[in-house]
XYZ file of C-alpha atoms in Angstrom:
539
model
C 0.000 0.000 0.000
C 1.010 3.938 -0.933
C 1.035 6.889 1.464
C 1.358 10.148 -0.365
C 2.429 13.327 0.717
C 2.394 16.591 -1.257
C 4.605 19.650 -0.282
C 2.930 21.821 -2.643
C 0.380 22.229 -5.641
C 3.264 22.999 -7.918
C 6.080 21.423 -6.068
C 6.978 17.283 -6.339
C 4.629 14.929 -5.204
C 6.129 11.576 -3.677
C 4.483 8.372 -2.653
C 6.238 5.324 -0.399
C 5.656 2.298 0.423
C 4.945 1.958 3.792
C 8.289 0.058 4.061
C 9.894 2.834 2.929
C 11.753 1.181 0.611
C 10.691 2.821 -2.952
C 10.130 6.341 -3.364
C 8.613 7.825 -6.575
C 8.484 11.249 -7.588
C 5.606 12.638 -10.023
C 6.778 14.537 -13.273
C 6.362 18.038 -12.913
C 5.342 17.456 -16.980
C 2.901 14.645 -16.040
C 1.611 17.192 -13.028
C 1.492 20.082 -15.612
C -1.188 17.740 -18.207
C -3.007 16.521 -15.651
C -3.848 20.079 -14.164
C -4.090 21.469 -17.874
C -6.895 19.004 -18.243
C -8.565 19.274 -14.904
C -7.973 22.129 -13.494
C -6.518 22.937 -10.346
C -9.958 21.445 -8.054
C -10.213 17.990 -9.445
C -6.034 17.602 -9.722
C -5.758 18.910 -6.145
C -8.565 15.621 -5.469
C -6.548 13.245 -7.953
C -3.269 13.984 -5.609
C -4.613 11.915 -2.869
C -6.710 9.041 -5.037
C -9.085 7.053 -2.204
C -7.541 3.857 -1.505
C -4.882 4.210 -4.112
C -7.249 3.749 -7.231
C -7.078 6.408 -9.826
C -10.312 7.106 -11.713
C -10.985 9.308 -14.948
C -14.491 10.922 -13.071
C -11.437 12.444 -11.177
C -9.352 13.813 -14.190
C -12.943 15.690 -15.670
C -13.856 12.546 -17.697
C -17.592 13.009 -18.304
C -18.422 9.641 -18.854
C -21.985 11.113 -20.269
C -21.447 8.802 -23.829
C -21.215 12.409 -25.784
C -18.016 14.312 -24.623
C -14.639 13.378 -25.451
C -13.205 11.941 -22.795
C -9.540 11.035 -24.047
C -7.691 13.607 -22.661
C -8.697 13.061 -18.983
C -8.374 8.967 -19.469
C -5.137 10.118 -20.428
C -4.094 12.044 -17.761
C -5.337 9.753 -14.949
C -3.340 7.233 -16.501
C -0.215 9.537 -16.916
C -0.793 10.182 -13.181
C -1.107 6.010 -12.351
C 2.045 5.549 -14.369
C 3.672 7.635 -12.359
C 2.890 6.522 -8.782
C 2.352 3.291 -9.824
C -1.416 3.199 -9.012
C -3.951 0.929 -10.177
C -7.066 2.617 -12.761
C -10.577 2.003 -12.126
C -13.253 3.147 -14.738
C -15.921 4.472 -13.281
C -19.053 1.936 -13.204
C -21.616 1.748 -16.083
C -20.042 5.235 -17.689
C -19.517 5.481 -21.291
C -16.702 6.843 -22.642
C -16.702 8.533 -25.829
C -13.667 8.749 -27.835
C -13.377 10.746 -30.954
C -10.826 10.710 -33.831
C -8.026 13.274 -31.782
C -4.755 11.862 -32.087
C -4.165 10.984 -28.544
C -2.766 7.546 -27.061
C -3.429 6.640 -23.473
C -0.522 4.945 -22.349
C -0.856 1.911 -19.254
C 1.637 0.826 -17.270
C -0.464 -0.421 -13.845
C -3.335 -2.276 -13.396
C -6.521 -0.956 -15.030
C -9.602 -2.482 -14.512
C -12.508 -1.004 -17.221
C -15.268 -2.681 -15.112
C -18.456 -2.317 -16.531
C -17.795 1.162 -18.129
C -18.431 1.888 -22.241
C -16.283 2.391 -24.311
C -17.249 4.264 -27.780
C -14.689 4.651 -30.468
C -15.662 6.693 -32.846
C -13.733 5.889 -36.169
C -15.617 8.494 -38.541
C -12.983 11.257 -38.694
C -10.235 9.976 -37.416
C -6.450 12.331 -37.317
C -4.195 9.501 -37.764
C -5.154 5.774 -38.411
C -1.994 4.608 -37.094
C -2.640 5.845 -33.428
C -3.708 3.511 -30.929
C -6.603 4.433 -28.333
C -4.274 2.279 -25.377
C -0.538 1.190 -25.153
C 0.276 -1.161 -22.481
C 3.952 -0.896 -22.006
C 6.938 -1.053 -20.034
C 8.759 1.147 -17.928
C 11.870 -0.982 -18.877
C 13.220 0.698 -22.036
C 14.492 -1.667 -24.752
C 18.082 -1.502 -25.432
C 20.896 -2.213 -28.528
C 23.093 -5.540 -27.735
C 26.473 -4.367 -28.119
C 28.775 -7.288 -29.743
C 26.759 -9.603 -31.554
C 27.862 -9.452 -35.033
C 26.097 -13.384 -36.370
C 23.876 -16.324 -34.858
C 23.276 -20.005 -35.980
C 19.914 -21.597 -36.058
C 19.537 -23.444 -32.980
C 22.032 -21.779 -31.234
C 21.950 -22.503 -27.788
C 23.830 -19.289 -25.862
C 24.636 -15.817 -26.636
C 28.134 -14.095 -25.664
C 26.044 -11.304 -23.483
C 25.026 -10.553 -20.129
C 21.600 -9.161 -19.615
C 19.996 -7.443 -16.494
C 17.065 -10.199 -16.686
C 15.559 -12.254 -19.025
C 14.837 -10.039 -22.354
C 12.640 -10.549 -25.737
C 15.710 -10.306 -28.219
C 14.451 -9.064 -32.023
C 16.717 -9.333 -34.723
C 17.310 -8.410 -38.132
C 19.398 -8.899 -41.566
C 17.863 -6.365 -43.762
C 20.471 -7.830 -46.308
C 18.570 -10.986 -46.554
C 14.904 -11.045 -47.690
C 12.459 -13.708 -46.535
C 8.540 -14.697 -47.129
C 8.581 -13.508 -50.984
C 5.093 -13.672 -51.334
C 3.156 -14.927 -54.597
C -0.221 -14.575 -55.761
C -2.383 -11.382 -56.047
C -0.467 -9.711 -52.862
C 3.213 -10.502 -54.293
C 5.818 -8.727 -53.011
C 9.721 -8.817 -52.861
C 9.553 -10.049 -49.104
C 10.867 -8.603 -45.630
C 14.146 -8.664 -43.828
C 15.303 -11.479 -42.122
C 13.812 -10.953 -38.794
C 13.622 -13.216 -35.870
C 12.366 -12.949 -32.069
C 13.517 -14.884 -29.065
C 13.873 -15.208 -24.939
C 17.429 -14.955 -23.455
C 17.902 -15.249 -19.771
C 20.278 -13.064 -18.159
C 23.699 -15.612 -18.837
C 22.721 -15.208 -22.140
C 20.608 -18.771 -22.710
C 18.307 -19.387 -25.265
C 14.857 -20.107 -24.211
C 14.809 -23.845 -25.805
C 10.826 -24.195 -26.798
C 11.386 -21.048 -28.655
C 14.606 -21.813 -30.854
C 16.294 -19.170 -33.486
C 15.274 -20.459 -36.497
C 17.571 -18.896 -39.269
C 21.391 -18.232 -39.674
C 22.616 -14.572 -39.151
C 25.561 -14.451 -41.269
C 25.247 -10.575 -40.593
C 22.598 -8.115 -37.888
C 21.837 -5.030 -38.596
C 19.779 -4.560 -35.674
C 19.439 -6.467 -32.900
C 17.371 -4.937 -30.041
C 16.364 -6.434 -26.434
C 13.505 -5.500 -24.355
C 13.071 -6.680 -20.648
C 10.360 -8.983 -19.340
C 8.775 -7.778 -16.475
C 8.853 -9.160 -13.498
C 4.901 -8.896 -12.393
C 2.137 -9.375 -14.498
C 0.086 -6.397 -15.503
C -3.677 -6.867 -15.256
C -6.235 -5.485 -17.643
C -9.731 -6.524 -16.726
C -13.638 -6.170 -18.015
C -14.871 -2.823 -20.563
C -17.342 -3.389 -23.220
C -15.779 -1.584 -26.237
C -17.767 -0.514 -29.493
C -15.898 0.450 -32.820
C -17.835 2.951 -35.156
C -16.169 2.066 -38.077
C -14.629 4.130 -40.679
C -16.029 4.748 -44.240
C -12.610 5.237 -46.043
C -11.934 4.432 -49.476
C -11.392 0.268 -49.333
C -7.710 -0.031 -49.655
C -4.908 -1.216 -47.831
C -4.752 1.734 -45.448
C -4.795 -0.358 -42.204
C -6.381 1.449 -38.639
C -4.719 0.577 -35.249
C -7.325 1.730 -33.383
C -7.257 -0.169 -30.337
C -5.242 -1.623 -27.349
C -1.964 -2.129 -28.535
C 0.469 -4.731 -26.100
C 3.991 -4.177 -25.984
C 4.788 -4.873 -22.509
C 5.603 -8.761 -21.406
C 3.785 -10.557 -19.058
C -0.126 -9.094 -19.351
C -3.322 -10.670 -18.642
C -6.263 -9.347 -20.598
C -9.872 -10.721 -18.728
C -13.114 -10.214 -19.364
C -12.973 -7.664 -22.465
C -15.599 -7.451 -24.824
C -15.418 -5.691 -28.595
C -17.979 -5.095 -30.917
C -18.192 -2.912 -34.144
C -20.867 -1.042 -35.432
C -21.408 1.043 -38.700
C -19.653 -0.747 -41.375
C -20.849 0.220 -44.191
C -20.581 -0.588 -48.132
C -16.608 0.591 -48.118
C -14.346 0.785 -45.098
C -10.204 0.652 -44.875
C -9.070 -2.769 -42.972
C -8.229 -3.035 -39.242
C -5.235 -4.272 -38.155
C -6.346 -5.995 -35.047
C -7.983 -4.058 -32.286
C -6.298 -6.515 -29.421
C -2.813 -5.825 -31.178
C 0.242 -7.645 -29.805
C 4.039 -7.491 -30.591
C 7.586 -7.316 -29.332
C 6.426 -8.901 -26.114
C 6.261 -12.537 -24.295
C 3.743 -14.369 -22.108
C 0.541 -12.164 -22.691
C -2.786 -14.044 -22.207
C -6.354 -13.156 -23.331
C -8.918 -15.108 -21.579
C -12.842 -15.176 -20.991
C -13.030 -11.813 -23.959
C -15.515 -11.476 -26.862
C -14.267 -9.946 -30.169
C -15.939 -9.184 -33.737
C -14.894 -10.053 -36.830
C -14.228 -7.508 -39.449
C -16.625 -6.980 -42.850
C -14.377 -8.124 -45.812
C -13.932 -5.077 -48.419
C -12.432 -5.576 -51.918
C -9.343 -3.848 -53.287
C -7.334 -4.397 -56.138
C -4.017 -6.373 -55.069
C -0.327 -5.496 -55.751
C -0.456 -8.030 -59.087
C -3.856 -5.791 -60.344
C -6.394 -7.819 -59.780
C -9.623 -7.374 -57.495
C -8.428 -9.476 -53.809
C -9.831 -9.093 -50.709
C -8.459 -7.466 -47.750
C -7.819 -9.460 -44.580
C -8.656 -6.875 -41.831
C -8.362 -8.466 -37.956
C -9.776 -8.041 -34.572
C -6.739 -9.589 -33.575
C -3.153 -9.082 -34.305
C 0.546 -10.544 -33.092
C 3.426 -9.343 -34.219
C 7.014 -10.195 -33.322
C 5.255 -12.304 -29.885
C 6.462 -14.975 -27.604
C 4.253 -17.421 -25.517
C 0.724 -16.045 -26.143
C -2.721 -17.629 -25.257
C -5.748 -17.297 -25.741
C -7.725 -18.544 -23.145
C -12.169 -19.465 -23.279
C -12.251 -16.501 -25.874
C -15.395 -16.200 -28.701
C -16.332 -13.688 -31.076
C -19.518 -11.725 -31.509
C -20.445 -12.887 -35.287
C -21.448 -15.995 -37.084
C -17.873 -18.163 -36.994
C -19.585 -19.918 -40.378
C -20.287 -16.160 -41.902
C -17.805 -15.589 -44.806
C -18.780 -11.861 -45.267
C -16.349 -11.123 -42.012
C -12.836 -12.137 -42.458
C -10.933 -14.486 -40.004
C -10.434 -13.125 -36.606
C -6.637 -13.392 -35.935
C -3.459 -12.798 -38.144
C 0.184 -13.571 -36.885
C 3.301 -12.719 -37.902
C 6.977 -14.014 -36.497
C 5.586 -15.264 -33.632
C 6.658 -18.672 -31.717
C 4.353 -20.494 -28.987
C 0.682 -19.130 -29.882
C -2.627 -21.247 -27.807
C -5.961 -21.150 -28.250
C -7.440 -23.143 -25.645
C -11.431 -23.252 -25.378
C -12.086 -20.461 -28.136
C -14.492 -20.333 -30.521
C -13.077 -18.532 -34.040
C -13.331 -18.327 -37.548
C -9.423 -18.883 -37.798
C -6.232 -19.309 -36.741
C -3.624 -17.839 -39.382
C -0.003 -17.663 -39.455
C 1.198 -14.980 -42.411
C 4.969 -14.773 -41.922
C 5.700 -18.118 -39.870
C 5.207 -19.170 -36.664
C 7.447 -21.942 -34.245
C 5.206 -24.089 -32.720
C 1.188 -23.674 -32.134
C -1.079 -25.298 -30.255
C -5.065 -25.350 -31.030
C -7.050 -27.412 -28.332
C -10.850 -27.610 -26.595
C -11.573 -25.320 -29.639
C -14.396 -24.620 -32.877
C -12.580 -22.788 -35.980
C -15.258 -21.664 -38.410
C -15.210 -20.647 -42.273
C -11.422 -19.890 -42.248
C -10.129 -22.529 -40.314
C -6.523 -23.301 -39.970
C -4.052 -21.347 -42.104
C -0.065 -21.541 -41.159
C 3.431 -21.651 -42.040
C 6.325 -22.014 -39.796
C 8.003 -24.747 -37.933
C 8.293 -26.541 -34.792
C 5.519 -28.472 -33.750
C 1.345 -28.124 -34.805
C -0.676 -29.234 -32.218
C -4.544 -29.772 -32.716
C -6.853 -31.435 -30.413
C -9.997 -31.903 -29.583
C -11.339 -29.310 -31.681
C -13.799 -28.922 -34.859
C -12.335 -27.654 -37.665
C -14.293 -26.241 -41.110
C -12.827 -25.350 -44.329
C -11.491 -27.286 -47.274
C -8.522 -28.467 -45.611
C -7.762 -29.615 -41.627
C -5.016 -27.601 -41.648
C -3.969 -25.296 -45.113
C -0.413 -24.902 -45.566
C -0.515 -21.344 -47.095
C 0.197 -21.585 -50.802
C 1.223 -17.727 -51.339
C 4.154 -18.003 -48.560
C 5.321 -21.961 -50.298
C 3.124 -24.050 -47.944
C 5.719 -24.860 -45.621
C 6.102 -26.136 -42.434
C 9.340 -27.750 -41.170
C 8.399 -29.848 -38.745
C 5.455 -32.255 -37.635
C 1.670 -31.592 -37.472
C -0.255 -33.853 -34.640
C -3.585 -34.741 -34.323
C -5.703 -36.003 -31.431
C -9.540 -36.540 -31.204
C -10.717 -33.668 -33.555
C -13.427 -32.727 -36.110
C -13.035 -32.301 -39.139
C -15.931 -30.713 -41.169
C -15.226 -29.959 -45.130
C -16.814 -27.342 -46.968
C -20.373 -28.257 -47.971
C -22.826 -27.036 -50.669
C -20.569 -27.779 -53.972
C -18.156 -29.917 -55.722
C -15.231 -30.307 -52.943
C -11.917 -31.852 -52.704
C -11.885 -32.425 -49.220
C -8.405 -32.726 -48.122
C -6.488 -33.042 -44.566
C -4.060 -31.233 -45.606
C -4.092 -28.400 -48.068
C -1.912 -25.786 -49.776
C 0.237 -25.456 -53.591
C 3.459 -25.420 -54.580
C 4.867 -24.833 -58.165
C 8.423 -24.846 -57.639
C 8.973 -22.232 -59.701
C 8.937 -18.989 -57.629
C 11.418 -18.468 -54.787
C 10.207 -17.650 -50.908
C 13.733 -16.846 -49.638
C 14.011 -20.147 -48.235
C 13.529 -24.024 -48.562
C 9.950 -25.097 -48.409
C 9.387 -28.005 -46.337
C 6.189 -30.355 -46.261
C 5.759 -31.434 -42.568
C 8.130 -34.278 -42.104
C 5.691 -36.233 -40.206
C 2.081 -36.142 -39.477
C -0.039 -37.996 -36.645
C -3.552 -38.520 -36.523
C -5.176 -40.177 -33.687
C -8.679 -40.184 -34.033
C -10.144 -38.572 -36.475
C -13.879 -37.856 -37.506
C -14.208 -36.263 -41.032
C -18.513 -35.288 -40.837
C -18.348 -34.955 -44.903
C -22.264 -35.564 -44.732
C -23.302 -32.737 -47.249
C -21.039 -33.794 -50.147
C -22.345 -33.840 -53.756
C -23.008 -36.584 -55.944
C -19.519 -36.783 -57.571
C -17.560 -36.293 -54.029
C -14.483 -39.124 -54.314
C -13.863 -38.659 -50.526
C -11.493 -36.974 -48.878
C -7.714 -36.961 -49.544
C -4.700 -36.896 -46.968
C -3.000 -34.547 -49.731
C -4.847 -31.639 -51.782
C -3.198 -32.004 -55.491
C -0.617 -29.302 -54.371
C 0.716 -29.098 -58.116
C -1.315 -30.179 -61.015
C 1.187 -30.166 -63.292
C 3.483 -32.739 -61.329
C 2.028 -36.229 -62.748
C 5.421 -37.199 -63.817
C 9.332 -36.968 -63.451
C 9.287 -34.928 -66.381
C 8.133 -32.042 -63.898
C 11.748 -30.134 -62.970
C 11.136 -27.629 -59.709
C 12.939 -24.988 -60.016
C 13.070 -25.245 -56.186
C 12.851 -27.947 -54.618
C 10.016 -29.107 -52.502
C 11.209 -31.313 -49.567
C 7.755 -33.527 -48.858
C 6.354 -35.585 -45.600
C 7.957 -38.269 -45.251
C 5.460 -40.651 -43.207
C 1.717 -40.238 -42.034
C 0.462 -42.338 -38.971
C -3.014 -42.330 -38.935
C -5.512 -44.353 -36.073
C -9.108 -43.946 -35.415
C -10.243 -41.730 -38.931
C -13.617 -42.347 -39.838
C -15.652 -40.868 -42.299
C -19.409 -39.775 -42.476
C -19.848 -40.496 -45.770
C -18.095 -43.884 -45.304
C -15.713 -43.315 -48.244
C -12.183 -44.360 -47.302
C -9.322 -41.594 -47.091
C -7.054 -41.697 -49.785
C -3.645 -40.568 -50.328
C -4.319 -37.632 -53.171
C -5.757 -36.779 -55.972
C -1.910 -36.134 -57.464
C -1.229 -39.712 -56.214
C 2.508 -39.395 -58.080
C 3.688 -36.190 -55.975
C 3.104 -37.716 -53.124
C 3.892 -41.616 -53.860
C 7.117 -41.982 -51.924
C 5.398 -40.999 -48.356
C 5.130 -44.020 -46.093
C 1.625 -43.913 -44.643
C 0.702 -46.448 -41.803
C -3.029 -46.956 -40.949
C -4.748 -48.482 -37.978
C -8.472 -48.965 -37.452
């Protein structure tokens, strides 16, 4: 517990702990906002919170659902930050928040309660700003002689003040060349990992390409506690901006480690016949073990653009986005929308991130764009998306339902790879109904002709253990499904050369698989591609 003491209006402001160990002195600039905003009255009130709990009613936040209210949810968390003081919304307010290019930045608890939360996206100063940033008061830092690292390797040369989020980067290497209507000419090398203060690599979380040369390599401390962000019911007025790829951040953005999201709830409103995409309004990067559990989001409306080869696409735009994260759950979450509605696009899109859960959540996807190093899926429903990945490591799936035209889609415009081994255990699998389908278990294409800045891999080995494919609603020319979608046509001989090579699964184990419409599971419809792959079966 804090005791404050103030020796004037205008002069610092302390608080101690009681054991008199930590003292913290308030900004004169933080003091200087706050009073700007609130006037001398309600700051001289917000000095001396009751029972050290900050809360916006005290900064002049109106809470009335019609004034803009970001400034004083601003200051009181300025003021929180500073003497490390816990926020409380004020109960069953609503907070308006208008297009002013303000971010509220937390670093203590905050617990939104039942309070509203209106975001008004109409007019909006700069897309790019976040409404919240969680962060740290632990400022990253450059690591100082580490010119090269090996895949796998084990220890760095450094000593660290604690265990740090290490991001690194060759921007004389390119990687994830995409192909297809959103081709591009890649991104830097980039990888993220956990190092412990000697300098040890976390081991579930392995560096997965050589660094022959960094030019940047950046670590940001873990903290020690676990920041808490609980409850608020959030609604998005969405913008009416011309549909192209002009993504809004307008959200809670997470780039502290170790935060626990409860109890949030999203929902959007107003989306009309044109809108710019979202880029994920729970928006996590450059940070480690962050879970989001018992929270409701919303899928975003998909809007059509023309892509970067000039033709129509459309835009993935997310309620959910990780970037550059470590060790991430998500924990009895759901969304507001129809998981089986293809108008909204998939919930969640990743990006270099290594360790990702869903564990009782009900979504229209899980998706991996730029890789991921081991996933885990279980006690879950995916809807009209279903599973989308690349990456390596380990794929864990289990007793979950699954829609889509694959169990698991190895994404075809990143080379469908995934180094590594795809399990499993007591799932659902429900194909795409309603037309002719090529139900397949696992899906994706590969040409061989267009480089990805790396070797593509097919999973090395894949292990099904019970298995229930409901293909019910097939039509009257359904074959039944395949282990393998035909990931290259053209391949039906060894006349085919790749250009670059495709390294494919070596063995299948597969126990338990039944099928609705009793057709047996067969190996592919491109039986050649795949005919050296050693599949065992067991009733």
């Amino acid at each position: 517990m804090f005791t404050t003491s103030q020796t004037s209006r205008n002069g610092p402001i302390c608080c101690r702990r009681r054991s008199g160990v930590m003292a913290v002195r308030f900004s004169m600039a933080a003091a200087t906002v706050a009073m700007s905003i609130c006037g001398p009255s309600l700051w001289a009130r917000a000095a001396a919170p009751a029972q050290g709990v900050v809360r916006y009613g005290e900064f002049g936040a109106k809470g009335d659902g019609k004034t803009d209210d970001i400034d004083a949810i601003a200051a009181a968390h300025a003021f929180a930050n500073q003497r490390g003081l816990a926020v409380k919304a004020e109960e069953d307010a609503t907070y308006y928040i208008g297009g002013k290019n303000r971010t509220v930045v937390i670093q203590t608890d905050t617990d939104f309660g039942t309070a509203a939360f209106i975001i008004d996206d109409t007019d909006v100063q700069d897309r790019k700003s976040h409404i919240f940033l969680v962060s740290s008061s632990l400022q990253p830092f450059k690591l100082k002689g580490v010119s090269s690292l090996k895949k796998n390797q084990e220890k760095i040369d450094v000593s660290l003040p604690g265990t740090c989020l290490v991001t690194v980067t060759n921007s004389h290497v390119r990687r994830y060349i995409r192909f297809g209507a959103n081709r591009n000419n890649g991104s830097p090398q980039t990888d993220v990992f956990l190092v412990d203060k000697d300098g040890n690599v976390q081991r579930d979380a392995p560096i997965i390409w050589d660094f022959d040369q960094i030019t940047d390599i950046t670590a940001h401390p873990l903290d020690a506690t676990t920041l808490t962000i609980t409850g608020g019911r959030f609604t998005t007025i969405a913008n009416t901006a011309e549909s192209k790829y002009n993504y809004y951040s307008r959200g809670i953005a997470i780039r502290r480690s170790r935060v626990l999201v409860d109890g949030l709830e999203h929902r959007v409103t107003g989306e009309g016949d044109q809108g710019a995409p979202y880029g994920g309004f729970v928006n996590i990067g450059n940070c480690s073990d962050v879970t989001v559990q018992n929270t409701i989001l919303t899928g975003r409306k998909t809007y059509r653009t023309i892509g970067s080869a000039g033709v129509p696409v459309s835009m993935g735009s997310y309620d959910i986005s990780l970037n550059g994260a470590l060790n991430v759950s998500f924990v009895h979450c759901s969304q507001t929308n129809d998981i089986q509605d293809g108008t909204y696009w998939g919930i969640l899109g990743s990006n270099y991130c290594k360790n990702l859960v869903f564990d009782n959540c009900t979504f229209s996807r899980f998706d991996a764009h730029m890789g991921v190093a081991n996933a885990t899926i279980r006690n879950s429903t995916l809807g009209h998306q279903g599973i989308n990945a690349i990456g390596c490591g380990i794929f864990t799936v289990e007793n979950t339902t699954i829609h889509g035209r694959s169990l698991i889609n190895l994404r075809s415009d990143y080379g469908s790879t995934w180094q590594g081994e795809l399990v499993i255990r007591n799932c659902v699998f429900v194909p795409a109904g309603g037309r002719p389908i090529n139900a397949s278990l696992i899906g994706g294409s590969y040409s061989g002709q267009h480089d990805f800045g790396y070797t593509c891999y097919m999973p090395e080995r894949i292990t099904i253990d019970t298995l229930r494919i409901d293909d019910s609603n097939h039509p009257a020319n359904y074959r039944g499904p395949a282990i393998f979608a035909n990931f290259n046509p053209s391949m039906t001989d060894d006349s085919y050369v790749e250009k670059f090579a495709y390294v494919r699964t070596q063995k299948v184990s597969l126990e338990n698989v039944t099928t609705a419409s009793g057709k047996a599971l067969r190996l592919s419809d491109n039986p050649f591609m795949f005919k050296d792959v050693q599949v065992t079966t067991n009733p």
